[in-house]
C-alpha positions as MATLAB code, in Angstrom:
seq = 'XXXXXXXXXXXXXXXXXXXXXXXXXXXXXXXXXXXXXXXXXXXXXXXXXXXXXXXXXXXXXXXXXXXXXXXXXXXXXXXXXXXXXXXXXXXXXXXXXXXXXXXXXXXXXXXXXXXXXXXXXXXXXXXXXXXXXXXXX';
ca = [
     -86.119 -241.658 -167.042;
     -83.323 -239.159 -166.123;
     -83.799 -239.020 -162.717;
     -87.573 -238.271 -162.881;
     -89.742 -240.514 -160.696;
     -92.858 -242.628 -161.812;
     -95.193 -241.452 -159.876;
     -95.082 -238.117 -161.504;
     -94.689 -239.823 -165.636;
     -97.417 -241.615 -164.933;
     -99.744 -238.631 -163.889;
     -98.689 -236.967 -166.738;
     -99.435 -239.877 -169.323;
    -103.124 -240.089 -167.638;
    -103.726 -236.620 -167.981;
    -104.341 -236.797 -171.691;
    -104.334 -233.405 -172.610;
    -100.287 -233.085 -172.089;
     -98.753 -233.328 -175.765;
     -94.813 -232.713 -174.444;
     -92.531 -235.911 -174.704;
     -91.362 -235.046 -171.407;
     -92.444 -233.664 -167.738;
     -92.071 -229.968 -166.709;
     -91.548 -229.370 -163.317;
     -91.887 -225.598 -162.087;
     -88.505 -224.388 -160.423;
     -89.754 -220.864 -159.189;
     -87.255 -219.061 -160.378;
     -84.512 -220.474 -158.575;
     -82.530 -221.470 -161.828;
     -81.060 -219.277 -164.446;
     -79.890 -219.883 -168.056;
     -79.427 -217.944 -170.756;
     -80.674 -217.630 -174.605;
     -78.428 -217.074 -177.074;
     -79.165 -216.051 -180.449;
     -78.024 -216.000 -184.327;
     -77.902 -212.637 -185.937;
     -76.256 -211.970 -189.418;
     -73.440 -209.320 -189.180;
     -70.638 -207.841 -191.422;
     -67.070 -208.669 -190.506;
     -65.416 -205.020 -190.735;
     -62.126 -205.882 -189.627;
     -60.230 -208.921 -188.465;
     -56.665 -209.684 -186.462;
     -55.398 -212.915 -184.654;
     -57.073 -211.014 -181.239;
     -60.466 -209.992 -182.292;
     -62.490 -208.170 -184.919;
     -64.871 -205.093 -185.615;
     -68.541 -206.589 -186.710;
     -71.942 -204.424 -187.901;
     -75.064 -205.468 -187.247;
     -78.867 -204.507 -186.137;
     -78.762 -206.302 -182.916;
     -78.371 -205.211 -179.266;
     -75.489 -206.849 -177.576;
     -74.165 -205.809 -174.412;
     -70.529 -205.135 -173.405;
     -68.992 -207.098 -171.163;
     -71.143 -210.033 -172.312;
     -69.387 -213.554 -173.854;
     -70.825 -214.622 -177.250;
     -69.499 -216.307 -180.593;
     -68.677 -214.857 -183.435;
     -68.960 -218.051 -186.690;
     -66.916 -217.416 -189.502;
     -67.062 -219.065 -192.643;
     -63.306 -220.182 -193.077;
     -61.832 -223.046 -195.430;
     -65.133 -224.060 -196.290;
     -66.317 -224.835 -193.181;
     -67.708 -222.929 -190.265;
     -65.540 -222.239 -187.114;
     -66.757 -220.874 -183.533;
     -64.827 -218.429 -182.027;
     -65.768 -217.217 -178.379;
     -65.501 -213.911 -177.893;
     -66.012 -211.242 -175.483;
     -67.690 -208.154 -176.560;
     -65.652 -205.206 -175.751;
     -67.601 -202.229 -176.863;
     -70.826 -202.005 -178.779;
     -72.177 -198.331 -180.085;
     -75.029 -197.200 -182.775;
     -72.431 -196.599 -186.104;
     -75.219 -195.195 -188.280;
     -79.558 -195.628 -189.114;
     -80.282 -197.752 -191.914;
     -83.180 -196.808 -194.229;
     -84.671 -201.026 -194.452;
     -87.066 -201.675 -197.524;
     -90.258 -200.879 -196.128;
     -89.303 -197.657 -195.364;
     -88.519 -198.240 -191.885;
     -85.655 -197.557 -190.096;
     -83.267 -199.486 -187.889;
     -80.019 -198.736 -185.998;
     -76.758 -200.868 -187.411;
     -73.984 -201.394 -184.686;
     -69.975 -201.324 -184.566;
     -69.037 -203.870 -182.324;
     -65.720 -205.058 -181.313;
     -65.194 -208.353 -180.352;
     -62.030 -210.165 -178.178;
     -61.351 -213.557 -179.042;
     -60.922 -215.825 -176.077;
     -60.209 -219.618 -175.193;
     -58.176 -219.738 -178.755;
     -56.505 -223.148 -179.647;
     -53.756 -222.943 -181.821;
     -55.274 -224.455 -184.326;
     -57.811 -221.927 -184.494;
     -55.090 -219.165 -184.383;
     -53.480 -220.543 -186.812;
     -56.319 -220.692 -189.006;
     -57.579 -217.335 -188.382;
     -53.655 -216.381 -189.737;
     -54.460 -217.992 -192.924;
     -57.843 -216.955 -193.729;
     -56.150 -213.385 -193.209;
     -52.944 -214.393 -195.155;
     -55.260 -215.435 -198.231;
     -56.995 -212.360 -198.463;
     -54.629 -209.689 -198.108;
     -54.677 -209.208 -201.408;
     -58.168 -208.761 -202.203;
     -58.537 -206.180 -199.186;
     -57.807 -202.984 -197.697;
     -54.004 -202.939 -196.257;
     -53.845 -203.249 -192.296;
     -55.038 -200.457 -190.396;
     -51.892 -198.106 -189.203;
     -52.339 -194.974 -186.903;
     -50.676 -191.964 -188.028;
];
């Protein structure tokens, strides 16, 4: 029963009215998690460190997050740290409403070789069919 004692499943079960699988126990506040979320963005920009995303989503710097590319026909995880995160323009949205859309750059972190190595040849294959790398003047 995962550590939970009898006593309290069984008061549960005769209560009737309780429809979870499993017993809640109230904590107070004394525990803290976190929620994470899945929001669609636009890769801008990618390098073997981090990349640039858009999106319509709050996310605060400083914060750790992932970033899931679609890469050799499969999806791949990258943690990431989000370095900076400001409003890039307002988007006009279908109903006529109107919603901010983000820059955000991202730092990879924790990075196997494996996975830098794949993020080299996801950027290898499409050199061709995008913009040349960003230089500064």
């Amino acid at each position: 029963m995962y550590g939970v004692g009898r006593t309290l499943r069984l008061a549960v079960e005769k209560s009737g009215s309780e429809r979870r699988q499993y017993s809640r126990f109230l904590v107070g506040g004394r525990a803290k998690g976190r929620v994470t979320a899945v929001y669609e963005a636009s890769l801008l920009d990618l390098s073997l460190g981090g990349a640039l995303i858009e999106h319509v989503h709050i996310v605060r710097p400083g914060t750790t997050s992932y970033l899931i590319l679609r890469m050799k026909g499969r999806d791949v995880n990258l943690r990431c740290r989000i370095i900076r995160s400001s409003v890039h323009r307002v988007q006009v949205e279908s109903d006529g409403g109107r919603a901010l859309v983000f820059q955000t750059g991202l730092q990879f972190v924790d990075r196997s070789d494996a996975t830098m190595q794949m993020i080299s040849d996801y950027i290898m294959s499409t050199v061709g069919t995008i913009d040349p790398p960003l230089t500064r003047p």
